[in-house]
Short mmCIF file of C-alpha atoms and ligand atoms in Angstrom, two decimals:
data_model
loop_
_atom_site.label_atom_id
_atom_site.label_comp_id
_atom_site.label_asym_id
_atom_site.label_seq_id
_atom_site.Cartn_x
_atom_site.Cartn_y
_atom_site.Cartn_z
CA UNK A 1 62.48 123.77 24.00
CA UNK A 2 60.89 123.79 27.66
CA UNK A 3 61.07 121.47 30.25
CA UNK A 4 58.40 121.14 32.66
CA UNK A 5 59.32 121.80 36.40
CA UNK A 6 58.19 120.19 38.93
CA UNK A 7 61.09 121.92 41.12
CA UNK A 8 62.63 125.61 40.42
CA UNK A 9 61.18 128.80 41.50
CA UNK A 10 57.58 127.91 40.61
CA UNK A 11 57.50 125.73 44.01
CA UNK A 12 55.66 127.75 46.57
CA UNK A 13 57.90 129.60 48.75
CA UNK A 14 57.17 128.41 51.87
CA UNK A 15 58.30 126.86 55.21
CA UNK A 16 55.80 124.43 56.14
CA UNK A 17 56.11 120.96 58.23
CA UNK A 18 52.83 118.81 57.65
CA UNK A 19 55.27 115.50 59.60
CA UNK A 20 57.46 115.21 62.19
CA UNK A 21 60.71 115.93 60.98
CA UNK A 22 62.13 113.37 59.01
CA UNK A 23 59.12 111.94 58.14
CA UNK A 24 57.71 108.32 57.51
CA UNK A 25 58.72 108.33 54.04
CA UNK A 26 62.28 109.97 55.05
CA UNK A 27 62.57 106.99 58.13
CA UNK A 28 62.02 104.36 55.19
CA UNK A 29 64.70 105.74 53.00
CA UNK A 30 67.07 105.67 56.11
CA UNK A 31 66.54 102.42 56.71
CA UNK A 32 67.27 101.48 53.23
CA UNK A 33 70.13 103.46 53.14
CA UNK A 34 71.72 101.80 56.29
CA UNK A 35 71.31 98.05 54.44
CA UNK A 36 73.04 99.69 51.07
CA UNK A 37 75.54 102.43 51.43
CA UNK A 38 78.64 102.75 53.80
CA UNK A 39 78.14 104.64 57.37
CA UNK A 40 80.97 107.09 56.10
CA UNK A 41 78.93 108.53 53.81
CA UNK A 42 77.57 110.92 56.24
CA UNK A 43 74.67 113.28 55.59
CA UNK A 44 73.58 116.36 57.56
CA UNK A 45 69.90 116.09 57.16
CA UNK A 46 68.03 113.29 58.23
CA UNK A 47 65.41 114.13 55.85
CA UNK A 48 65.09 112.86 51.33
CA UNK A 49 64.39 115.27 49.37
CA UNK A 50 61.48 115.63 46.03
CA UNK A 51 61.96 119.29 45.03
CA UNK A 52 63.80 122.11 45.64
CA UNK A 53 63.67 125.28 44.07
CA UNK A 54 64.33 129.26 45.37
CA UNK A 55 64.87 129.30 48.38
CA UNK A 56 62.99 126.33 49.78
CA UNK A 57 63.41 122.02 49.87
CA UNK A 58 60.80 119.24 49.44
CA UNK A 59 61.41 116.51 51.31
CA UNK A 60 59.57 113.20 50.62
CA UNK A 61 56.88 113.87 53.22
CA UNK A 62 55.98 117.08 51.70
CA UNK A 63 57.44 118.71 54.27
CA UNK A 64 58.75 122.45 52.98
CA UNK A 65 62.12 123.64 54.07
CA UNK A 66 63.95 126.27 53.96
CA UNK A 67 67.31 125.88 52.39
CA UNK A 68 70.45 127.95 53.64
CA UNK A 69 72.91 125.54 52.69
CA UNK A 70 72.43 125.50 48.50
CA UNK A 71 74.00 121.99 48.77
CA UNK A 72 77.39 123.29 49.74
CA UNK A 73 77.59 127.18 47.56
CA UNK A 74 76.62 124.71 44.50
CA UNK A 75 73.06 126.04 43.62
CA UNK A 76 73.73 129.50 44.05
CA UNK A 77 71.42 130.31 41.19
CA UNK A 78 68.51 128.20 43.04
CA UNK A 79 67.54 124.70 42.27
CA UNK A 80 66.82 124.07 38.77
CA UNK A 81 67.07 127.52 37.77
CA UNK A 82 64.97 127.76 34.28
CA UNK A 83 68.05 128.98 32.22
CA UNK A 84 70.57 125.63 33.91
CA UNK A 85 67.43 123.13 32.93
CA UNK A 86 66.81 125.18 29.60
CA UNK A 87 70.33 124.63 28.57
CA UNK A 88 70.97 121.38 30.24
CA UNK A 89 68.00 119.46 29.09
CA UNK A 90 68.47 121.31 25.18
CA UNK A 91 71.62 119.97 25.24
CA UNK A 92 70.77 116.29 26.42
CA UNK A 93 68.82 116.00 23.61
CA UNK A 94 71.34 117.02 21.13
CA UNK A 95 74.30 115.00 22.78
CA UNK A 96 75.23 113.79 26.06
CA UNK A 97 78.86 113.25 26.13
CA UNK A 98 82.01 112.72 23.62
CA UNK A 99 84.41 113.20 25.49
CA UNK A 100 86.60 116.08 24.94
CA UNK A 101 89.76 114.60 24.86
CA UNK A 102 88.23 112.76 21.52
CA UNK A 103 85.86 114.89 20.05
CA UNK A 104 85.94 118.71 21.10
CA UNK A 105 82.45 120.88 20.91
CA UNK A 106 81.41 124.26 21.51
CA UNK A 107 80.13 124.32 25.15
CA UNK A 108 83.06 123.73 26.57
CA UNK A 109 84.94 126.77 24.15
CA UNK A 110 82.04 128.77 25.28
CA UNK A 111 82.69 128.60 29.27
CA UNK A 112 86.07 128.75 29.02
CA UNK A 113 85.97 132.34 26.88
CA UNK A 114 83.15 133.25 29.80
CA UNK A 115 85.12 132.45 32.65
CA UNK A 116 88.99 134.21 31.13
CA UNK A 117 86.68 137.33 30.37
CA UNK A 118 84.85 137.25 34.15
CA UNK A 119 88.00 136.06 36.34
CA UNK A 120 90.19 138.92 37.56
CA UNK A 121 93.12 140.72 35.83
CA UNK A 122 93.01 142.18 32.11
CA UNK A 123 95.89 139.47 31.05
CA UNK A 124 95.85 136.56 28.39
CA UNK A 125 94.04 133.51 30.00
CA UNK A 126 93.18 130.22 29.46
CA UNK A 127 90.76 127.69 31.05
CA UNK A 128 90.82 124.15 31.19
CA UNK A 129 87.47 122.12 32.73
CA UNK A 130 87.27 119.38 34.93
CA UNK A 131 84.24 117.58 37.01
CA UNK A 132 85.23 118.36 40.89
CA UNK A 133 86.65 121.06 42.61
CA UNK A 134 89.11 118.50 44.09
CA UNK A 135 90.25 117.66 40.30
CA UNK A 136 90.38 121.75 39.59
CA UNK A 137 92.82 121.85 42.91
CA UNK A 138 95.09 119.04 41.62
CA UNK A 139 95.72 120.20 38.19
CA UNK A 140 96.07 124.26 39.24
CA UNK A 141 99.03 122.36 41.26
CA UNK A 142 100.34 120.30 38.36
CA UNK A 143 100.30 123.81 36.32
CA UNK A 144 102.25 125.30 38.66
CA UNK A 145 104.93 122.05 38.72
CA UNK A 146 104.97 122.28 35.26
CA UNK A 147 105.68 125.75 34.50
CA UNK A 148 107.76 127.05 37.60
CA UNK A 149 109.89 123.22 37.52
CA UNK A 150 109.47 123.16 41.41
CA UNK A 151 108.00 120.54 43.75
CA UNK A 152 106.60 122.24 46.81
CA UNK A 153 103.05 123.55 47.64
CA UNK A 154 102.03 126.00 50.57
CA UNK A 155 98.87 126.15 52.06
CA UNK A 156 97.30 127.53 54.80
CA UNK A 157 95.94 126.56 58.27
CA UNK A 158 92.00 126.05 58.29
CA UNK A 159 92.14 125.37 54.76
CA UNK A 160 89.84 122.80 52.87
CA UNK A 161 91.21 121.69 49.41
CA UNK A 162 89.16 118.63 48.72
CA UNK A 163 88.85 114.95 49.57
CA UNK A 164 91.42 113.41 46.87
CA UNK A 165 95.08 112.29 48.05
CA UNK A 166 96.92 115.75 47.09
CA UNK A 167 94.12 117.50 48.19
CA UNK A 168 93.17 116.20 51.43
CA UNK A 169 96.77 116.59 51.89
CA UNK A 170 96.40 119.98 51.77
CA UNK A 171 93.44 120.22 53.62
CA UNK A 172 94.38 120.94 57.20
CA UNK A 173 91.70 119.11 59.54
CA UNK A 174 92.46 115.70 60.53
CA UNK A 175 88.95 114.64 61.29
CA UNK A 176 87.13 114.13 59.68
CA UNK A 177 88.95 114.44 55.97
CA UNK A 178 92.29 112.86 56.82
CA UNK A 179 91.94 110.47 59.92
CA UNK A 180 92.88 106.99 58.53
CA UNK A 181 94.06 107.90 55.60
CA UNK A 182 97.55 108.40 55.03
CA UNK A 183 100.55 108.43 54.00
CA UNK A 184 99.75 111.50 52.25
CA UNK A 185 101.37 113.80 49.39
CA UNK A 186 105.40 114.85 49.66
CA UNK A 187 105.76 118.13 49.51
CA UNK A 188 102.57 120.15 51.18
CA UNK A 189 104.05 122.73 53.69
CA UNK A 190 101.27 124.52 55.55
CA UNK A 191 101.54 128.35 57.23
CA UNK A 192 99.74 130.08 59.60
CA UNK A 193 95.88 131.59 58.38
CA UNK A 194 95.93 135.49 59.46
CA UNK A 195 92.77 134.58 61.09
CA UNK A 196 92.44 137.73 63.08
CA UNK A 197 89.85 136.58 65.99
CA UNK A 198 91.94 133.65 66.78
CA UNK A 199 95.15 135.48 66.32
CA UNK A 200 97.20 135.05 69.83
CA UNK A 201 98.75 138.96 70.09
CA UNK A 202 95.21 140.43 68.78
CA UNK A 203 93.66 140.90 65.45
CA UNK A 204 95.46 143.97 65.08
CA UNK A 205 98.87 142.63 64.63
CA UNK A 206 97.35 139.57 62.30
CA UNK A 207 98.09 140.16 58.96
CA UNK A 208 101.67 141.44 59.60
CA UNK A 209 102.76 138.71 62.16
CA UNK A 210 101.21 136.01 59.88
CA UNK A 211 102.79 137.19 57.10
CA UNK A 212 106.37 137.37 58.78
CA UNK A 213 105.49 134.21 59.66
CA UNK A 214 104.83 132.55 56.08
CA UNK A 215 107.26 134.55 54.70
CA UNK A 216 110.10 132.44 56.85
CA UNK A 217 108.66 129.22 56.27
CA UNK A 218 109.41 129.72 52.51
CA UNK A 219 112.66 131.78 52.40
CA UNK A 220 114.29 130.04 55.47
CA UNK A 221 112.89 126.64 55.71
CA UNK A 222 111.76 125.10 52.25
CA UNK A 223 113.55 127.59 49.96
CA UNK A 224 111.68 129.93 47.62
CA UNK A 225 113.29 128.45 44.53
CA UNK A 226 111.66 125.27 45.57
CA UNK A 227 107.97 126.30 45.73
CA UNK A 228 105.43 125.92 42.62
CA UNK A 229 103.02 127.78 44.12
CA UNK A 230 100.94 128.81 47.31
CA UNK A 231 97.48 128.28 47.46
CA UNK A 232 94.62 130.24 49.62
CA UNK A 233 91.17 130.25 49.60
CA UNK A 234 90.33 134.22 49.47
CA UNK A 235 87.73 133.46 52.21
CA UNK A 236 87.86 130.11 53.57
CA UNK A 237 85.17 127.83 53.62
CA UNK A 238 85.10 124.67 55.63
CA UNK A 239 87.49 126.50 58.25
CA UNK A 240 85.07 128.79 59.20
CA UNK A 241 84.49 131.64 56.79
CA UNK A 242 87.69 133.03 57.56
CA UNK A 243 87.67 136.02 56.08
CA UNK A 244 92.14 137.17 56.06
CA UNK A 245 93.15 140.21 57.74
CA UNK A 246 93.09 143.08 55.33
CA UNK A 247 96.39 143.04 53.75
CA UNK A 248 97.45 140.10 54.05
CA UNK A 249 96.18 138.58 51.02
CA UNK A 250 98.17 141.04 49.43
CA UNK A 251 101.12 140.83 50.95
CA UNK A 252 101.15 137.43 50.07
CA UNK A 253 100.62 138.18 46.38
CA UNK A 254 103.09 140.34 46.37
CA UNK A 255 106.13 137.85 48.38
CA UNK A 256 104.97 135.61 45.47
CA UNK A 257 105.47 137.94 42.35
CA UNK A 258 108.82 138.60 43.95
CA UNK A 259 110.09 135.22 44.16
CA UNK A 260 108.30 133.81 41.12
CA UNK A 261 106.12 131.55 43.00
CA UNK A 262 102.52 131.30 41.35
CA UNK A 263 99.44 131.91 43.60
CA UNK A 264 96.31 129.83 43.01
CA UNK A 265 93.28 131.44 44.14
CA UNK A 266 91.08 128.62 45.56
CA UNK A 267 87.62 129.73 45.07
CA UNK A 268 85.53 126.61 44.70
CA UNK A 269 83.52 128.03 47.43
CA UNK A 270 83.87 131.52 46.89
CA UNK A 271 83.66 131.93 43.12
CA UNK A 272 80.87 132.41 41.13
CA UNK A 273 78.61 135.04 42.57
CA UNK A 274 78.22 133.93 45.94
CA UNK A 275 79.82 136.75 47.65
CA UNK A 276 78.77 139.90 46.06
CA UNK A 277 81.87 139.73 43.43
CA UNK A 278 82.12 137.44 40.83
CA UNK A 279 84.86 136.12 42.60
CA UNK A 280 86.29 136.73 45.91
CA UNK A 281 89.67 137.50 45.02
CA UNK A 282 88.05 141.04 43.54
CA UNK A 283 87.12 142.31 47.64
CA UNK A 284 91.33 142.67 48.10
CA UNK A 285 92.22 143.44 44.36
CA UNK A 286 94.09 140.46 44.21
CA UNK A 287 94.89 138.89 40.61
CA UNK A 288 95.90 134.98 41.23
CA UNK A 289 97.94 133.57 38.76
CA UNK A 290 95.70 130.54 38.60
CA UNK A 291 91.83 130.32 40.15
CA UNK A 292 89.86 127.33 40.57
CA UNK A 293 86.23 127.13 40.70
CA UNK A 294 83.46 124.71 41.19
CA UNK A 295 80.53 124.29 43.20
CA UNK A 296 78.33 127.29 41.85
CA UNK A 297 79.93 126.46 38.30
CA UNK A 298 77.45 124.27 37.19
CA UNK A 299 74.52 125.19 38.99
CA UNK A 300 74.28 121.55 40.46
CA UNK A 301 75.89 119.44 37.52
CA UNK A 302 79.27 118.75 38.34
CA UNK A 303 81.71 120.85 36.60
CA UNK A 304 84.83 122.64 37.80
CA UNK A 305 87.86 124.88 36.32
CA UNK A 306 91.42 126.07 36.60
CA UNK A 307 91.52 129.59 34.67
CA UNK A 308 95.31 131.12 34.58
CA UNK A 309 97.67 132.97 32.68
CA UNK A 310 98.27 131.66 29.20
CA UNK A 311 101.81 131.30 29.49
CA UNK A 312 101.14 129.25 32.63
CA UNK A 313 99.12 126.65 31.57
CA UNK A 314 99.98 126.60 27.74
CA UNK A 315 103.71 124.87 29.45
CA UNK A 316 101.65 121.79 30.07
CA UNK A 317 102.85 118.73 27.28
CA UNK A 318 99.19 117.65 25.47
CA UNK A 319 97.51 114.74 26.93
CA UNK A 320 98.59 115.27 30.18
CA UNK A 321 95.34 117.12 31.29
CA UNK A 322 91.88 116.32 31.13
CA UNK A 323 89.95 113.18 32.03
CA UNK A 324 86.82 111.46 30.57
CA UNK A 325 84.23 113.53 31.76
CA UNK A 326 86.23 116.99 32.31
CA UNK A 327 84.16 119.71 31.09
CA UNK A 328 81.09 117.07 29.98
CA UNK A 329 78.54 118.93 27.29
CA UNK A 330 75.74 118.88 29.80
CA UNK A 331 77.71 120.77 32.45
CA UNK A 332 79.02 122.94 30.35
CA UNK A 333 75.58 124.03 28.81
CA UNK A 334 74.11 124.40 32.69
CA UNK A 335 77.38 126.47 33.82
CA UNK A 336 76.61 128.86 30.14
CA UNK A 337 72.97 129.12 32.11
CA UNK A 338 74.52 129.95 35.35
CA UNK A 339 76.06 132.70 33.76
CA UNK A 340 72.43 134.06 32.23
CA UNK A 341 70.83 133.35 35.24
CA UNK A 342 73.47 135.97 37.30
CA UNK A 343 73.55 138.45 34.73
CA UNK A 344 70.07 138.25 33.85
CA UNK A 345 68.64 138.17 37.77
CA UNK A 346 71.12 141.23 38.97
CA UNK A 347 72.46 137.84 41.41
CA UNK A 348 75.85 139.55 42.34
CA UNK A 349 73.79 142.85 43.92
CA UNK A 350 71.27 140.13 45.01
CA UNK A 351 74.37 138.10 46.99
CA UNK A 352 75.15 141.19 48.45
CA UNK A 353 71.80 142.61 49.59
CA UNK A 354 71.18 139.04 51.20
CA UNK A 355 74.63 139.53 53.34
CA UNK A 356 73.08 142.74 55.01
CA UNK A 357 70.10 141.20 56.05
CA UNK A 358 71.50 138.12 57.50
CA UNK A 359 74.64 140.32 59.22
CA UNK A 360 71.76 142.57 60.54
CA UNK A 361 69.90 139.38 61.74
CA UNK A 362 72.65 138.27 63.37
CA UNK A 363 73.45 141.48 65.07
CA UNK A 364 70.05 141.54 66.75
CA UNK A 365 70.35 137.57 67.97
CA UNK A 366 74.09 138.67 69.26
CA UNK A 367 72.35 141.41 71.61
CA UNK A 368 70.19 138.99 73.40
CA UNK A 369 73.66 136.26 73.98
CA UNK A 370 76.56 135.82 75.23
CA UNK A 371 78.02 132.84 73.12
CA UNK A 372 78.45 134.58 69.62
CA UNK A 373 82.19 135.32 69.11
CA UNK A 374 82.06 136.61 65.58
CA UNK A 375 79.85 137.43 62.88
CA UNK A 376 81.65 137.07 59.79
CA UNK A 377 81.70 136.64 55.57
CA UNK A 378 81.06 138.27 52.50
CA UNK A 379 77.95 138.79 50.67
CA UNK A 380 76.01 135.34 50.80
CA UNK A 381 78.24 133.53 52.90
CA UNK A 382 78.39 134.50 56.63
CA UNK A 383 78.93 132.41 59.65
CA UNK A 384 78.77 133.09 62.82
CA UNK A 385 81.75 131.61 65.40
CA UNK A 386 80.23 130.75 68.76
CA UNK A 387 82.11 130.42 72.01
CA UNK A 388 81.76 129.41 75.26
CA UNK A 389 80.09 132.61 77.50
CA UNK A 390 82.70 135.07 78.60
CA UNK A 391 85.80 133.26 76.66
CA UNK A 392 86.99 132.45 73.22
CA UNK A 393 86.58 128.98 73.63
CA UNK A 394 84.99 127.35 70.76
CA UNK A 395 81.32 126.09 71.65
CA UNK A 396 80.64 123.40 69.22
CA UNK A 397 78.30 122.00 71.22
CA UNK A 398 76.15 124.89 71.04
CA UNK A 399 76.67 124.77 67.15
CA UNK A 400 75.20 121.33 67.65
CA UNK A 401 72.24 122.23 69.04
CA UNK A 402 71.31 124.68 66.80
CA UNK A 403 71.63 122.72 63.93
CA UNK A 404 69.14 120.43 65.08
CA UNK A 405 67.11 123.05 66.28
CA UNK A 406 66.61 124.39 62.55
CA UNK A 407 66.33 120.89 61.33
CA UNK A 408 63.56 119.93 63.08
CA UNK A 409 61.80 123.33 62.40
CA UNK A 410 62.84 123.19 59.02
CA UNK A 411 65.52 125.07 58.31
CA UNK A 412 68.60 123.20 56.60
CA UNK A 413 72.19 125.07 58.02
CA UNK A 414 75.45 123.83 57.54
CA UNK A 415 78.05 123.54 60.14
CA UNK A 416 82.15 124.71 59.93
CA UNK A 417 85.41 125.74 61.68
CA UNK A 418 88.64 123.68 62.14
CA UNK A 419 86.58 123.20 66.02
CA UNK A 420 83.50 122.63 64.81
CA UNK A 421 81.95 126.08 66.60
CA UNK A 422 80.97 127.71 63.17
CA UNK A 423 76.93 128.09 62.02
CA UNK A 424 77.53 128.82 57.98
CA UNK A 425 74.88 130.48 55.69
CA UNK A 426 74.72 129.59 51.97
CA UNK A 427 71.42 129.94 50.70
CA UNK A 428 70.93 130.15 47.68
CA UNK A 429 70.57 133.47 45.55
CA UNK A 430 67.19 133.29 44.88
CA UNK A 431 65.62 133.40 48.28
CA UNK A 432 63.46 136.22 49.32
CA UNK A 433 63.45 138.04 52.14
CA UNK A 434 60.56 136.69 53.48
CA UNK A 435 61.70 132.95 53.91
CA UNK A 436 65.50 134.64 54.99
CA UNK A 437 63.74 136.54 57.50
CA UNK A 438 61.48 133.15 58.97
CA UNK A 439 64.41 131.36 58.80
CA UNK A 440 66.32 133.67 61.44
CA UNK A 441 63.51 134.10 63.40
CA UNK A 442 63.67 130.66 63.84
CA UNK A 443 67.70 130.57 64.98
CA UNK A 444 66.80 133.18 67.25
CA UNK A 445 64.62 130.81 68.43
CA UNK A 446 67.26 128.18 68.79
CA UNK A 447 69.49 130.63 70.94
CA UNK A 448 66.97 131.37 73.43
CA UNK A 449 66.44 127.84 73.79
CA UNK A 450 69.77 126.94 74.44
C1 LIG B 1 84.34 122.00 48.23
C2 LIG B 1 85.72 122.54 48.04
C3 LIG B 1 86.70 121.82 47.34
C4 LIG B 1 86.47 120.42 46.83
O1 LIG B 1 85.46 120.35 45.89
P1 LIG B 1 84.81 118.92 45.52
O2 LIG B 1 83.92 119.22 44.37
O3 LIG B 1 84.09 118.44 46.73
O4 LIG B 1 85.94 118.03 45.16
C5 LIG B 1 87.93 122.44 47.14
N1 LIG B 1 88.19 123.67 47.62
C6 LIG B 1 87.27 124.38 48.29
C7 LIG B 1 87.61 125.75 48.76
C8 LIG B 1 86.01 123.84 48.55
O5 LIG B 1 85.11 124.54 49.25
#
């Protein structure tokens, strides 16, 4: 069965503003919006959008964009990728939802056999679904409660877990995910991030120093035999694109295996092609106990996972996981087209190949300022850190500008870092060169105009 698109790669690949950006049509919806929806539900763009698909947005206006967000890492595959609508829209016709906890069905089975076979290490898994990568976060942790009979939970500084009580618990920026809205979860202890540009004796010393560091907040202050697990994103996301000093990562692992302490592998972000690997974790050789994904999982309908050794999450009593959507038919049939879509499009060389060209743009604009601080990432998801001129002092003012300079010239960029001084790139898989290479052109645009 076919669809027709009106989005998806067919759209013409271009970056092309026929209205001022947002447009009349955009305005209108804005106004609407302001009458109907609360003012915390914040959205980066001030323009609607029609159609997206490759590597470019439609907003309402007809305005053409070009997208380097992917809606947060979600449609790493592009916007309705043919084999996600194929899939999806095959299966709306056949059923739209059961439930699983009711009546099982063969999607589901499907993407949890594809995901224990992709995920890292050779060892029995199994995978259990769920809609959000907040909900994949929360049950990883009540996996590890479960089958290690401990309470506590380490995370990280700079890390970004999800919006949910445990979660934005262990999410470490107050504003804007936690501001207001306490008391929050018992038991969260968070250590230091071996973040090695921001590390106070020099990035050389990072990754042992941090370690030394975590390694006494769980033998001498919360007690080893007291912690369920620790979990890290591989590279962080909302932090900053943190990318850990080599080694640490490991050394982390390794504390863990030691003491018995499972380590989740957050890679909502990460996971799923977006940075040259199927999943982070693979760059360090690191095999997590449990791994969470999301975003990309779906290829824009919501579905998330927690994939981890068998003996791990078979402990859990039945009934006590799962919810009334987890792992809907629908999702499950677009994730099984994610997963043609990668293999099929050579996406993971693809993620990789669009890393180098975005590093090498970045390297040029860096020659011709003095505010970029770092370039940093893996494969399709690099940032760039800027500081004030001559200092490490974060510039998020300057990250400011930027953003709206590609906004209204129609480029869509996301924004990051614990200080707000992080420029992210996300696009999606699927863009070409071409609109990657307008697109920079037009941020080097931005930093001469600052
Ligand atoms: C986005 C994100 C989450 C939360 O996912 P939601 O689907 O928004 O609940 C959790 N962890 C990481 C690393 C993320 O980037």
């Amino acid at each position: 069965m076919t669809a027709t698109l009106t989005g998806g790669p067919d759209l013409e690949q271009v970056r092309r503003l026929i209205t001022e950006i947002p447009g009349p049509r955009s305005r209108e919806l804005a106004e609407r919006r302001k009458a109907a929806l609360p003012t915390g539900l914040a959205s980066a763009a001030e323009v609607y959008i029609a159609s997206a698909g490759g590597g470019v947005v439609v907003d309402v206006d007809g305005n053409s964009l070009i997208d380097l967000g992917s809606g947060i890492a979600v449609t790493t595959v592009g916007n309705s990728a043919p084999a996600v609508v194929a899939r999806a829209a095959d299966q709306l016709t056949q059923y739209t939802h059961t439930c699983f906890l009711n009546v099982p069905y063969e999607p589901y089975i499907e993407v949890a056999e594809r995901l224990n076979a992709l995920t890292p290490g050779d060892h029995e898994k199994r995978t259990a679904l769920f809609s959000t990568g907040a909900e994949a976060v929360e049950n990883a942790v009540k996996y590890a409660r479960a089958a290690t009979g401990r309470d506590a939970v380490v995370v990280f500084d700079h890390a970004f877990h999800g919006r949910s009580l445990l979660t934005m618990t262990m999410t470490a920026k107050n504003q804007p995910y936690k501001h207001g809205f306490g008391p929050f979860a018992p038991e969260v202890y968070r250590a230091p991030m071996a973040y090695p540009y921001r590390w106070p004796s020099g990035p050389e010393n990072c990754a042992d120093e941090a370690f030394s560091q975590f390694a006494t907040l769980i033998d001498a202050q919360i007690g080893a035999d007291q912690v369920a697990c620790v979990v890290v994103e591989p590279l962080q996301g909302e932090g900053g694109f943190i990318v850990p000093a080599e080694g640490f990562l490991q050394k982390v692992a390794e504390f863990c295996r030691e003491r018995a302490i499972l380590l989740v592998a957050d890679e909502v972000q990460t996971g799923i092609a977006r940075t040259g690997a199927w999943f982070a974790s693979e760059h360090e050789g690191l095999v997590p106990d449990l791994i969470t994904t999301a975003k990309g999982l779906g290829g824009g309908l919501p579905l998330a996972a927690v994939t981890g050794r068998a003996d791990i999450m078979d402990v859990a009593h039945a009934g006590g996981i799962g919810g009334t959507y987890a792992g809907n038919p629908v999702a499950c049939a677009a994730a099984l087209g994610v997963f043609d879509e990668i293999e099929n499009g050579g996406l993971i060389e693809r993620a990789k190949a669009i890393g180098d060209l975005i590093v090498r743009e970045l390297r040029g604009i860096a020659e011709t300022t003095d505010i970029i601080g770092e370039i940093r990432g893996r494969g399709a998801m690099i940032a760039v850190e800027l500081v004030k001129p001559g200092t490490r002092e974060p510039n998020k003012e300057a990250v400011a500008k930027l953003a709206k300079h590609c906004h209204d010239n129609g480029v869509l960029t996301l924004t990051a870092g614990t200080f707000g001084n992080v420029l992210r790139f996300l696009p999606p898989l699927t863009i070409s060169d071409e609109l990657l290479t307008e697109a920079f052109a037009v941020i080097r645009d931005g930093f001469a105009a600052l």
